[in-house]
Amino acid sequence: MKLCMIGTGYVGLVSGVCFSDLGNDVICVDRDSKKVEKLKRGIIPIYEPGLDELVLKNYKNKRLKFSTNLKDSISKSDIIFICVGTPTKKNSSGADLRQIFNVAKEIRTSISKFKIIITKSTVPVTTGDEIEKIISQKVSKKLFSVVSNPEFLREGEALRDFTYPDRVVIGTNDKRSNKILKNLYSPLISKGAKYVNTSRRAAELIKYASNAFLATKITFINEIANLCEKIDVNIEDISIGMGLDKRIGGRFLRAGPAYGGSCFPKDTKAIVTTADKFKTNLSVIRSVIKSNDNRSSLLLKRVFDILKGKIKNKKICFLGVTFKANTDDMRDSSSLSMIPSLIRKGAIINYFDPTGEKIEFKKFKNISFSNTIKTAIKDSDLIIIHTEWNDFKSINFKKEIQNKKFKIFDMRNIYSPTKMREQKIKYFGIGS
Ligand SMILES: NC(=O)c1ccc[n+]([C@@H]2O[C@H](COP(=O)([O-])OP(=O)(O)OC[C@H]3O[C@@H](n4cnc5c(N)ncnc54)[C@H](O)[C@@H]3O)[C@@H](O)[C@H]2O)c1
């Protein structure tokens, strides 16, 4: 099939390359000409395990193309996936849909034969109706069908998630589009993915409700961890004990820093705003947002307690600054609020991240990036394990750190508190 992905970011690039690997002809379009030029030269603009090889393979065999020419790419394709960003609006908590509607306006100038137009971007319920309205102002409804096909991939495991999804959700009442899309996804369905055909509005809501539920699960266990810290109980025991109940499940039930990333913070806010529009109070999600917003200051207070209130001139090392492991994505990472706050209190920050130095911290004084874990930690008073990269899982702290009075705050509970105690390391975890 001939596909066009509009927006070549985390979702557009990953799904585009995976569709091409399944034998389809795919054009990935982006308005960012630098990004497109890089991709044509084999330089992948994001960090995602395994993505480089798959892009190169499919680019070489010409099933995958990159372009900045939207009109031409749309006219050459039968199925158009909209994969542009839907960030939070400035000064409001609703989704900013300008990129989506701009694309819809461009699409309507390039349709001369039947096309399926799909929102893969996460969009509030009824956005599909709006897109249909915009396009039908210039194009006969017989020539297009607007479908919702939300994407559930996780950064860091995106290729696997795309290829082996739990479910493929297709929101359309149009039988012809449903048949074509079931066929497009048949290689994934035959590997076990459940195919769910529902209404367009339901598909849009399934995505938001799923993300809000996962954010709730994380926030729930984070709050239980706060209780554990007061009663000498280890949260890891609670996560295991709860997670073994199949009705609950162990995934997304690990306590840690505030949830971040490009999806949960913006999507929880957007679903509440959408519900407000329809005069419905999503009070559970509202309190999840509030609890998560408070989490970074709660953890900063813990840092303060660990250092006995003496932050000034303390050398604090962050291991990992992205919102989770195996991605370079800094969007809404809790390090973005914690690090500046510690700098303001007089701390001297050093950090290491496997995906390199971050532009977000360049504007601050008293922060430096180290190229290796060894150099990052060697003079530290406190090491904060912020992100759960495998690289951080077997560090010999005693050997590597010169300051023998160092402390560790493990926000991912990677290490065993008992083993740390045996080594006489001052170790603090989450929820213990
Ligand atoms: N990142 C994730 O893990 C993830 C997972 C599931 C769903 N989503 C959703 O998918 C959507 C995209 O997310 P992302 O993380 O891939 O965003 P992104 O910012 O990485 O990529 C979006 C791309 O769209 C391009 N773009 C914007 N307007 C354009 C236009 N008119 N023409 C061509 N290109 C244009 C931008 O230049 C950018 O490269 C969002 O709605 C997001 O919520 C993201």
Short mmCIF file of C-alpha atoms and ligand atoms in Angstrom, two decimals:
data_model
loop_
_atom_site.label_atom_id
_atom_site.label_comp_id
_atom_site.label_asym_id
_atom_site.label_seq_id
_atom_site.Cartn_x
_atom_site.Cartn_y
_atom_site.Cartn_z
CA MET A 1 0.00 0.00 0.00
CA LYS A 2 1.10 3.59 -0.54
CA LEU A 3 1.33 5.48 2.73
CA CYS A 4 2.25 8.98 3.75
CA MET A 5 3.21 9.93 7.30
CA ILE A 6 2.81 13.66 7.98
CA GLY A 7 5.19 14.56 10.81
CA THR A 8 8.40 12.54 11.10
CA GLY A 9 8.88 12.64 14.87
CA TYR A 10 8.85 9.79 17.39
CA VAL A 11 5.50 8.46 16.12
CA GLY A 12 5.69 9.29 12.40
CA LEU A 13 9.23 8.02 11.90
CA VAL A 14 8.79 4.83 13.92
CA SER A 15 5.43 3.88 12.40
CA GLY A 16 6.61 4.92 8.91
CA VAL A 17 9.71 2.76 9.02
CA CYS A 18 7.80 -0.19 10.52
CA PHE A 19 5.09 0.01 7.83
CA SER A 20 7.79 0.11 5.14
CA ASP A 21 9.46 -2.90 6.73
CA LEU A 22 6.13 -4.73 6.38
CA GLY A 23 6.34 -4.17 2.60
CA ASN A 24 4.47 -0.89 2.09
CA ASP A 25 5.73 2.16 0.17
CA VAL A 26 6.02 4.96 2.71
CA ILE A 27 6.81 8.65 2.36
CA CYS A 28 7.67 10.37 5.65
CA VAL A 29 7.03 14.10 5.32
CA ASP A 30 8.16 16.83 7.67
CA ARG A 31 8.15 20.61 7.44
CA ASP A 32 11.52 20.65 9.19
CA SER A 33 13.85 20.57 6.18
CA LYS A 34 16.97 20.05 8.35
CA LYS A 35 15.43 16.91 9.83
CA VAL A 36 14.53 15.59 6.37
CA GLU A 37 18.01 16.33 4.99
CA LYS A 38 19.60 14.49 7.92
CA LEU A 39 17.35 11.48 7.42
CA LYS A 40 18.28 11.36 3.72
CA ARG A 41 21.94 11.25 4.80
CA GLY A 42 21.22 8.38 7.20
CA ILE A 43 21.35 10.52 10.37
CA ILE A 44 18.49 9.63 12.72
CA PRO A 45 17.27 12.69 14.63
CA ILE A 46 16.04 10.80 17.71
CA TYR A 47 17.44 8.10 19.97
CA GLU A 48 15.37 4.94 19.77
CA PRO A 49 16.99 1.50 20.07
CA GLY A 50 17.16 -0.34 16.73
CA LEU A 51 15.72 2.53 14.69
CA ASP A 52 18.92 3.42 12.76
CA GLU A 53 19.34 0.00 11.18
CA LEU A 54 15.69 -0.32 10.22
CA VAL A 55 15.61 3.16 8.64
CA LEU A 56 18.80 2.51 6.66
CA LYS A 57 17.59 -0.89 5.49
CA ASN A 58 14.25 0.40 4.19
CA TYR A 59 15.68 3.67 2.82
CA LYS A 60 18.23 1.67 0.81
CA ASN A 61 15.61 -0.68 -0.63
CA LYS A 62 13.57 2.44 -1.55
CA ARG A 63 10.39 1.45 0.29
CA LEU A 64 10.98 4.40 2.64
CA LYS A 65 11.34 7.97 1.37
CA PHE A 66 11.70 11.35 3.08
CA SER A 67 10.27 14.60 1.80
CA THR A 68 9.31 18.15 2.70
CA ASN A 69 6.77 18.31 -0.13
CA LEU A 70 3.40 17.66 1.48
CA LYS A 71 1.23 18.13 -1.61
CA ASP A 72 3.26 15.79 -3.79
CA SER A 73 3.50 13.15 -1.03
CA ILE A 74 -0.26 13.21 -0.40
CA SER A 75 -1.14 12.94 -4.07
CA LYS A 76 1.15 9.87 -4.41
CA SER A 77 -0.42 8.08 -1.40
CA ASP A 78 -3.67 6.25 -0.62
CA ILE A 79 -3.49 6.37 3.17
CA ILE A 80 -2.40 9.54 4.96
CA PHE A 81 -1.37 9.34 8.62
CA ILE A 82 -1.34 12.62 10.56
CA CYS A 83 1.45 12.30 13.16
CA VAL A 84 2.13 15.92 14.10
CA GLY A 85 2.41 17.23 17.66
CA THR A 86 -0.55 18.05 19.90
CA PRO A 87 1.16 19.89 22.79
CA THR A 88 -0.58 21.69 25.63
CA LYS A 89 -1.83 25.17 24.68
CA LYS A 90 0.06 28.11 26.15
CA ASN A 91 -1.89 29.59 29.10
CA SER A 92 -4.43 26.75 29.08
CA SER A 93 -4.46 23.01 29.75
CA GLY A 94 -6.25 21.94 26.56
CA ALA A 95 -4.53 20.41 23.52
CA ASP A 96 -3.17 22.84 20.95
CA LEU A 97 -4.56 21.47 17.68
CA ARG A 98 -3.14 24.09 15.33
CA GLN A 99 -0.66 21.65 13.73
CA ILE A 100 -3.50 19.17 13.11
CA PHE A 101 -5.86 21.71 11.52
CA ASN A 102 -3.07 23.26 9.41
CA VAL A 103 -2.34 19.80 8.01
CA ALA A 104 -6.08 19.22 7.34
CA LYS A 105 -6.15 22.47 5.34
CA GLU A 106 -3.13 21.39 3.32
CA ILE A 107 -4.55 17.92 2.69
CA ARG A 108 -7.78 19.29 1.21
CA THR A 109 -5.86 20.96 -1.59
CA SER A 110 -4.30 17.67 -2.76
CA ILE A 111 -7.17 15.15 -3.01
CA SER A 112 -8.26 14.02 -6.47
CA LYS A 113 -8.98 10.34 -5.73
CA PHE A 114 -10.21 8.42 -2.64
CA LYS A 115 -7.90 8.72 0.38
CA ILE A 116 -8.09 7.52 3.96
CA ILE A 117 -6.96 10.24 6.34
CA ILE A 118 -5.92 8.93 9.72
CA THR A 119 -5.17 10.73 12.97
CA LYS A 120 -2.35 8.84 14.67
CA SER A 121 -1.61 11.91 16.76
CA THR A 122 -3.38 11.91 20.12
CA VAL A 123 -6.37 14.21 19.61
CA PRO A 124 -9.34 15.10 21.84
CA VAL A 125 -12.65 13.44 21.14
CA THR A 126 -14.51 15.15 18.24
CA THR A 127 -11.29 16.31 16.51
CA GLY A 128 -11.98 13.80 13.71
CA ASP A 129 -15.36 15.51 13.18
CA GLU A 130 -13.56 18.87 12.87
CA ILE A 131 -11.01 17.51 10.39
CA GLU A 132 -13.84 16.06 8.29
CA LYS A 133 -15.58 19.45 8.32
CA ILE A 134 -12.42 21.30 7.23
CA ILE A 135 -11.68 18.94 4.35
CA SER A 136 -15.30 18.71 3.16
CA GLN A 137 -15.36 22.49 2.69
CA LYS A 138 -13.24 21.88 -0.46
CA VAL A 139 -13.55 18.16 -1.26
CA SER A 140 -16.54 15.85 -1.83
CA LYS A 141 -17.11 13.47 1.11
CA LYS A 142 -17.04 10.59 -1.40
CA LEU A 143 -13.32 11.21 -1.94
CA PHE A 144 -12.11 10.80 1.62
CA SER A 145 -12.71 9.15 4.95
CA VAL A 146 -11.35 10.45 8.28
CA VAL A 147 -10.37 7.64 10.67
CA SER A 148 -8.91 7.61 14.18
CA ASN A 149 -6.06 5.14 14.72
CA PRO A 150 -4.36 6.15 17.98
CA GLU A 151 -0.79 5.07 18.57
CA PHE A 152 0.16 3.29 21.79
CA LEU A 153 3.92 2.86 21.32
CA ARG A 154 6.28 3.75 24.16
CA GLU A 155 9.51 5.60 23.51
CA GLY A 156 12.47 3.36 24.24
CA GLU A 157 10.51 0.28 23.16
CA ALA A 158 8.82 1.82 20.17
CA LEU A 159 9.81 -0.70 17.48
CA ARG A 160 8.68 -3.65 19.56
CA ASP A 161 5.49 -1.91 20.64
CA PHE A 162 4.62 -1.02 17.06
CA THR A 163 5.32 -4.50 15.72
CA TYR A 164 3.71 -6.45 18.58
CA PRO A 165 0.94 -4.19 19.88
CA ASP A 166 -1.66 -5.49 22.34
CA ARG A 167 -4.33 -3.97 20.13
CA VAL A 168 -4.89 -1.97 16.96
CA VAL A 169 -7.77 0.48 17.40
CA ILE A 170 -9.53 1.71 14.26
CA GLY A 171 -12.23 4.32 14.75
CA THR A 172 -14.49 4.45 11.72
CA ASN A 173 -18.00 3.51 10.66
CA ASP A 174 -16.88 3.39 7.01
CA LYS A 175 -16.77 -0.29 5.93
CA ARG A 176 -14.43 0.35 2.99
CA SER A 177 -11.81 2.10 5.15
CA ASN A 178 -12.11 -0.55 7.85
CA LYS A 179 -11.46 -3.33 5.31
CA ILE A 180 -8.40 -1.56 3.87
CA LEU A 181 -6.95 -0.85 7.32
CA LYS A 182 -7.56 -4.37 8.61
CA ASN A 183 -5.60 -5.54 5.60
CA LEU A 184 -2.80 -3.01 6.28
CA TYR A 185 -2.50 -4.25 9.85
CA SER A 186 -2.96 -7.95 9.02
CA PRO A 187 0.76 -8.81 9.59
CA LEU A 188 0.41 -7.53 13.17
CA ILE A 189 -2.99 -9.15 13.71
CA SER A 190 -1.58 -12.50 12.61
CA LYS A 191 1.13 -12.12 15.30
CA GLY A 192 -1.51 -11.74 18.00
CA ALA A 193 -2.62 -8.09 18.05
CA LYS A 194 -6.34 -7.71 18.75
CA TYR A 195 -8.15 -5.63 16.13
CA VAL A 196 -10.76 -3.27 17.58
CA ASN A 197 -13.10 -1.49 15.17
CA THR A 198 -15.16 1.15 16.89
CA SER A 199 -16.55 4.63 16.29
CA ARG A 200 -14.15 7.48 15.58
CA ARG A 201 -15.02 9.28 18.81
CA ALA A 202 -14.58 6.11 20.86
CA ALA A 203 -11.12 5.50 19.35
CA GLU A 204 -10.09 9.05 20.23
CA LEU A 205 -11.26 8.57 23.79
CA ILE A 206 -9.69 5.11 24.18
CA LYS A 207 -6.26 6.72 23.76
CA TYR A 208 -6.79 9.45 26.36
CA ALA A 209 -8.52 7.14 28.83
CA SER A 210 -5.64 4.63 28.51
CA ASN A 211 -2.94 7.24 29.14
CA ALA A 212 -4.88 8.77 32.02
CA PHE A 213 -5.32 5.32 33.58
CA LEU A 214 -1.60 4.53 33.34
CA ALA A 215 -0.75 7.93 34.82
CA THR A 216 -3.19 7.16 37.64
CA LYS A 217 -1.50 3.81 38.31
CA ILE A 218 1.92 5.47 38.58
CA THR A 219 0.58 8.23 40.81
CA PHE A 220 -1.25 5.74 43.00
CA ILE A 221 1.89 3.72 43.72
CA ASN A 222 3.91 6.93 44.23
CA GLU A 223 1.49 7.99 46.96
CA ILE A 224 1.58 4.53 48.59
CA ALA A 225 5.41 4.90 48.53
CA ASN A 226 5.05 8.14 50.53
CA LEU A 227 3.19 6.15 53.18
CA CYS A 228 5.80 3.35 53.14
CA GLU A 229 8.52 5.87 53.95
CA LYS A 230 6.74 6.68 57.21
CA ILE A 231 6.04 3.12 58.38
CA ASP A 232 9.25 1.18 57.63
CA VAL A 233 7.75 -0.84 54.78
CA ASN A 234 9.44 -1.31 51.41
CA ILE A 235 7.27 -0.19 48.45
CA GLU A 236 8.88 -2.85 46.24
CA ASP A 237 7.18 -5.54 48.38
CA ILE A 238 3.86 -3.75 47.91
CA SER A 239 4.32 -3.47 44.13
CA ILE A 240 5.10 -7.18 43.88
CA GLY A 241 2.28 -8.20 46.20
CA MET A 242 -0.27 -6.06 44.37
CA GLY A 243 1.02 -6.69 40.85
CA LEU A 244 0.65 -10.47 41.13
CA ASP A 245 -3.11 -9.94 41.24
CA LYS A 246 -4.03 -10.34 37.56
CA ARG A 247 -6.82 -7.78 37.96
CA ILE A 248 -4.18 -5.19 38.88
CA GLY A 249 -1.01 -6.27 37.03
CA GLY A 250 2.55 -5.27 37.88
CA ARG A 251 3.30 -2.89 34.98
CA PHE A 252 3.31 0.85 35.69
CA LEU A 253 3.22 -0.03 39.37
CA ARG A 254 6.78 0.96 40.27
CA ALA A 255 7.26 4.00 42.47
CA GLY A 256 9.65 6.71 41.28
CA PRO A 257 9.84 10.36 40.29
CA ALA A 258 6.88 12.28 38.88
CA TYR A 259 5.68 10.84 35.56
CA GLY A 260 6.86 12.94 32.63
CA GLY A 261 7.47 12.62 28.92
CA SER A 262 5.67 13.88 25.87
CA CYS A 263 2.35 12.15 26.58
CA PHE A 264 1.07 11.62 30.15
CA PRO A 265 1.36 15.22 31.43
CA LYS A 266 -0.27 16.78 28.37
CA ASP A 267 -2.85 14.04 27.82
CA THR A 268 -4.12 13.99 31.42
CA LYS A 269 -4.59 17.76 31.26
CA ALA A 270 -6.26 17.59 27.84
CA ILE A 271 -8.81 14.91 28.81
CA VAL A 272 -9.88 16.93 31.86
CA THR A 273 -10.26 20.04 29.68
CA THR A 274 -12.27 18.12 27.08
CA ALA A 275 -14.53 16.71 29.80
CA ASP A 276 -15.03 20.23 31.19
CA LYS A 277 -16.25 21.26 27.74
CA PHE A 278 -18.90 18.56 28.01
CA LYS A 279 -19.69 19.57 31.62
CA THR A 280 -18.20 16.41 33.15
CA ASN A 281 -15.83 16.51 36.11
CA LEU A 282 -13.05 13.91 35.84
CA SER A 283 -12.14 14.33 39.50
CA VAL A 284 -9.85 11.27 39.71
CA ILE A 285 -7.64 12.45 36.85
CA ARG A 286 -7.73 15.99 38.23
CA SER A 287 -6.27 14.80 41.53
CA VAL A 288 -3.69 12.64 39.71
CA ILE A 289 -2.43 15.76 37.91
CA LYS A 290 -2.23 17.66 41.19
CA SER A 291 -0.43 14.84 42.99
CA ASN A 292 2.07 14.47 40.14
CA ASP A 293 2.68 18.22 40.03
CA ASN A 294 3.58 18.09 43.74
CA ARG A 295 5.84 15.06 43.41
CA SER A 296 9.03 16.83 42.34
CA SER A 297 8.88 19.24 45.27
CA LEU A 298 8.23 16.30 47.60
CA LEU A 299 11.35 14.54 46.28
CA LEU A 300 13.36 17.76 46.53
CA LYS A 301 12.36 17.96 50.18
CA ARG A 302 13.71 14.42 50.55
CA VAL A 303 17.02 15.55 48.98
CA PHE A 304 17.08 18.40 51.48
CA ASP A 305 16.54 15.93 54.36
CA ILE A 306 19.18 13.52 53.04
CA LEU A 307 21.72 16.38 52.97
CA LYS A 308 20.53 17.52 56.39
CA GLY A 309 19.41 20.88 55.01
CA LYS A 310 22.87 21.77 53.66
CA ILE A 311 22.51 22.10 49.91
CA LYS A 312 24.84 25.07 49.32
CA ASN A 313 28.06 24.04 47.52
CA LYS A 314 27.09 20.35 47.70
CA LYS A 315 28.14 18.40 44.61
CA ILE A 316 25.09 16.58 43.36
CA CYS A 317 25.34 14.18 40.43
CA PHE A 318 22.31 13.20 38.35
CA LEU A 319 22.54 9.86 36.60
CA GLY A 320 20.07 10.17 33.73
CA VAL A 321 18.01 13.26 33.03
CA THR A 322 15.49 12.06 30.42
CA PHE A 323 12.01 11.15 31.65
CA LYS A 324 12.75 7.45 31.25
CA ALA A 325 15.41 5.07 29.97
CA ASN A 326 16.19 4.34 26.31
CA THR A 327 15.02 7.68 24.98
CA ASP A 328 16.58 11.11 24.47
CA ASP A 329 13.21 12.81 25.03
CA MET A 330 13.41 15.55 27.67
CA ARG A 331 9.81 16.75 27.33
CA ASP A 332 8.30 17.22 30.81
CA SER A 333 11.09 15.24 32.49
CA SER A 334 11.09 15.82 36.26
CA SER A 335 14.82 16.70 36.04
CA LEU A 336 13.78 19.93 34.29
CA SER A 337 12.27 21.27 37.50
CA MET A 338 14.48 19.49 40.06
CA ILE A 339 17.88 20.51 38.70
CA PRO A 340 17.20 24.28 38.42
CA SER A 341 15.63 24.23 41.86
CA LEU A 342 18.76 22.62 43.39
CA ILE A 343 20.99 25.09 41.51
CA ARG A 344 18.97 27.98 42.97
CA LYS A 345 19.62 26.56 46.44
CA GLY A 346 23.37 26.64 45.76
CA ALA A 347 24.07 23.05 44.69
CA ILE A 348 26.74 22.29 42.08
CA ILE A 349 25.27 19.84 39.60
CA ASN A 350 27.07 17.38 37.41
CA TYR A 351 25.15 14.96 35.22
CA PHE A 352 25.59 12.05 32.89
CA ASP A 353 23.04 10.79 30.41
CA PRO A 354 23.70 8.03 27.85
CA THR A 355 22.01 10.22 25.20
CA GLY A 356 24.43 13.08 25.77
CA GLU A 357 24.44 16.68 26.92
CA LYS A 358 21.11 18.51 27.05
CA ILE A 359 20.47 21.94 25.58
CA GLU A 360 17.81 22.53 28.26
CA PHE A 361 20.51 22.99 30.95
CA LYS A 362 22.93 25.18 28.96
CA LYS A 363 21.44 28.40 30.29
CA PHE A 364 22.27 27.56 33.92
CA LYS A 365 25.47 28.21 35.84
CA ASN A 366 26.89 25.60 38.20
CA ILE A 367 25.94 22.64 36.04
CA SER A 368 28.23 20.51 33.92
CA PHE A 369 27.92 17.41 31.80
CA SER A 370 30.33 14.46 32.09
CA ASN A 371 31.01 12.06 29.26
CA THR A 372 31.25 9.01 31.46
CA ILE A 373 29.60 7.67 34.60
CA LYS A 374 32.99 7.47 36.32
CA THR A 375 33.85 11.15 35.87
CA ALA A 376 30.29 12.20 36.69
CA ILE A 377 30.20 10.53 40.09
CA LYS A 378 33.80 10.73 41.26
CA ASP A 379 33.61 13.88 43.45
CA SER A 380 29.95 13.72 44.42
CA ASP A 381 28.42 14.34 47.82
CA LEU A 382 25.12 12.94 46.58
CA ILE A 383 24.29 10.79 43.58
CA ILE A 384 20.71 10.90 42.35
CA ILE A 385 19.74 7.98 40.13
CA HIS A 386 16.99 9.68 38.16
CA THR A 387 16.52 7.39 35.16
CA GLU A 388 16.51 3.61 34.99
CA TRP A 389 19.14 2.99 32.29
CA ASN A 390 20.85 -0.42 32.34
CA ASP A 391 24.15 1.53 32.40
CA PHE A 392 23.42 2.51 36.03
CA LYS A 393 22.58 -0.96 37.33
CA SER A 394 26.00 -2.28 38.36
CA ILE A 395 28.16 0.64 39.40
CA ASN A 396 30.89 -0.01 41.98
CA PHE A 397 30.28 3.23 43.90
CA LYS A 398 32.80 2.51 46.66
CA LYS A 399 35.58 2.07 44.11
CA GLU A 400 34.68 5.01 41.87
CA ILE A 401 33.90 7.78 44.35
CA GLN A 402 36.75 9.64 46.02
CA ASN A 403 34.64 11.42 48.65
CA LYS A 404 34.06 8.60 51.11
CA LYS A 405 31.05 10.31 52.71
CA PHE A 406 28.95 10.18 49.58
CA LYS A 407 25.23 9.37 49.67
CA ILE A 408 22.93 7.84 47.08
CA PHE A 409 19.31 8.73 46.41
CA ASP A 410 18.02 6.02 44.10
CA MET A 411 14.74 7.32 42.65
CA ARG A 412 14.27 4.08 40.67
CA ASN A 413 15.00 1.59 43.44
CA ILE A 414 17.58 -0.13 41.24
CA TYR A 415 19.83 -1.23 44.11
CA SER A 416 19.08 -3.38 47.13
CA PRO A 417 18.98 -1.32 50.36
CA THR A 418 20.29 -4.36 52.30
CA LYS A 419 23.33 -4.80 50.05
CA MET A 420 24.04 -1.09 50.22
CA ARG A 421 23.84 -1.20 54.02
CA GLU A 422 26.25 -4.18 54.04
CA GLN A 423 28.73 -2.04 52.06
CA LYS A 424 28.16 0.79 54.55
CA ILE A 425 26.87 3.09 51.83
CA LYS A 426 24.39 5.77 52.89
CA TYR A 427 21.62 4.78 50.54
CA PHE A 428 18.07 6.14 50.23
CA GLY A 429 15.42 4.70 47.93
CA ILE A 430 11.85 5.66 47.12
CA GLY A 431 9.24 4.26 49.48
CA SER A 432 11.58 2.63 51.98
N1 LIG B 1 6.10 10.27 21.50
C1 LIG B 1 5.36 9.24 21.88
O1 LIG B 1 5.82 8.34 22.59
C2 LIG B 1 3.92 9.13 21.44
C3 LIG B 1 3.24 7.92 21.60
C4 LIG B 1 1.90 7.82 21.18
C5 LIG B 1 1.28 8.94 20.63
N2 LIG B 1 1.96 10.11 20.52
C6 LIG B 1 1.26 11.26 19.91
O2 LIG B 1 1.67 11.38 18.57
C7 LIG B 1 1.75 12.75 18.18
C8 LIG B 1 3.14 13.08 17.70
O3 LIG B 1 4.04 12.92 18.77
P1 LIG B 1 5.63 12.88 18.54
O4 LIG B 1 6.23 12.61 19.87
O5 LIG B 1 5.95 11.99 17.38
O6 LIG B 1 5.88 14.42 18.11
P2 LIG B 1 7.22 15.06 17.54
O7 LIG B 1 7.22 16.46 18.01
O8 LIG B 1 8.39 14.19 17.81
O9 LIG B 1 6.99 15.05 15.94
C9 LIG B 1 6.04 15.83 15.27
C10 LIG B 1 6.62 16.22 13.92
O10 LIG B 1 5.59 16.83 13.13
C11 LIG B 1 6.22 17.81 12.30
N3 LIG B 1 5.20 18.70 11.75
C12 LIG B 1 4.41 19.59 12.41
N4 LIG B 1 3.58 20.22 11.54
C13 LIG B 1 3.84 19.72 10.31
C14 LIG B 1 3.34 19.96 9.01
N5 LIG B 1 2.37 20.87 8.78
N6 LIG B 1 3.82 19.25 7.98
C15 LIG B 1 4.81 18.34 8.18
N7 LIG B 1 5.33 18.07 9.38
C16 LIG B 1 4.86 18.74 10.44
C17 LIG B 1 7.22 18.46 13.23
O11 LIG B 1 8.23 19.16 12.52
C18 LIG B 1 7.77 17.25 14.00
O12 LIG B 1 8.92 16.71 13.38
C19 LIG B 1 1.30 13.55 19.41
O13 LIG B 1 -0.07 13.79 19.31
C20 LIG B 1 1.58 12.60 20.55
O14 LIG B 1 0.75 12.82 21.66
C21 LIG B 1 3.26 10.24 20.89
#
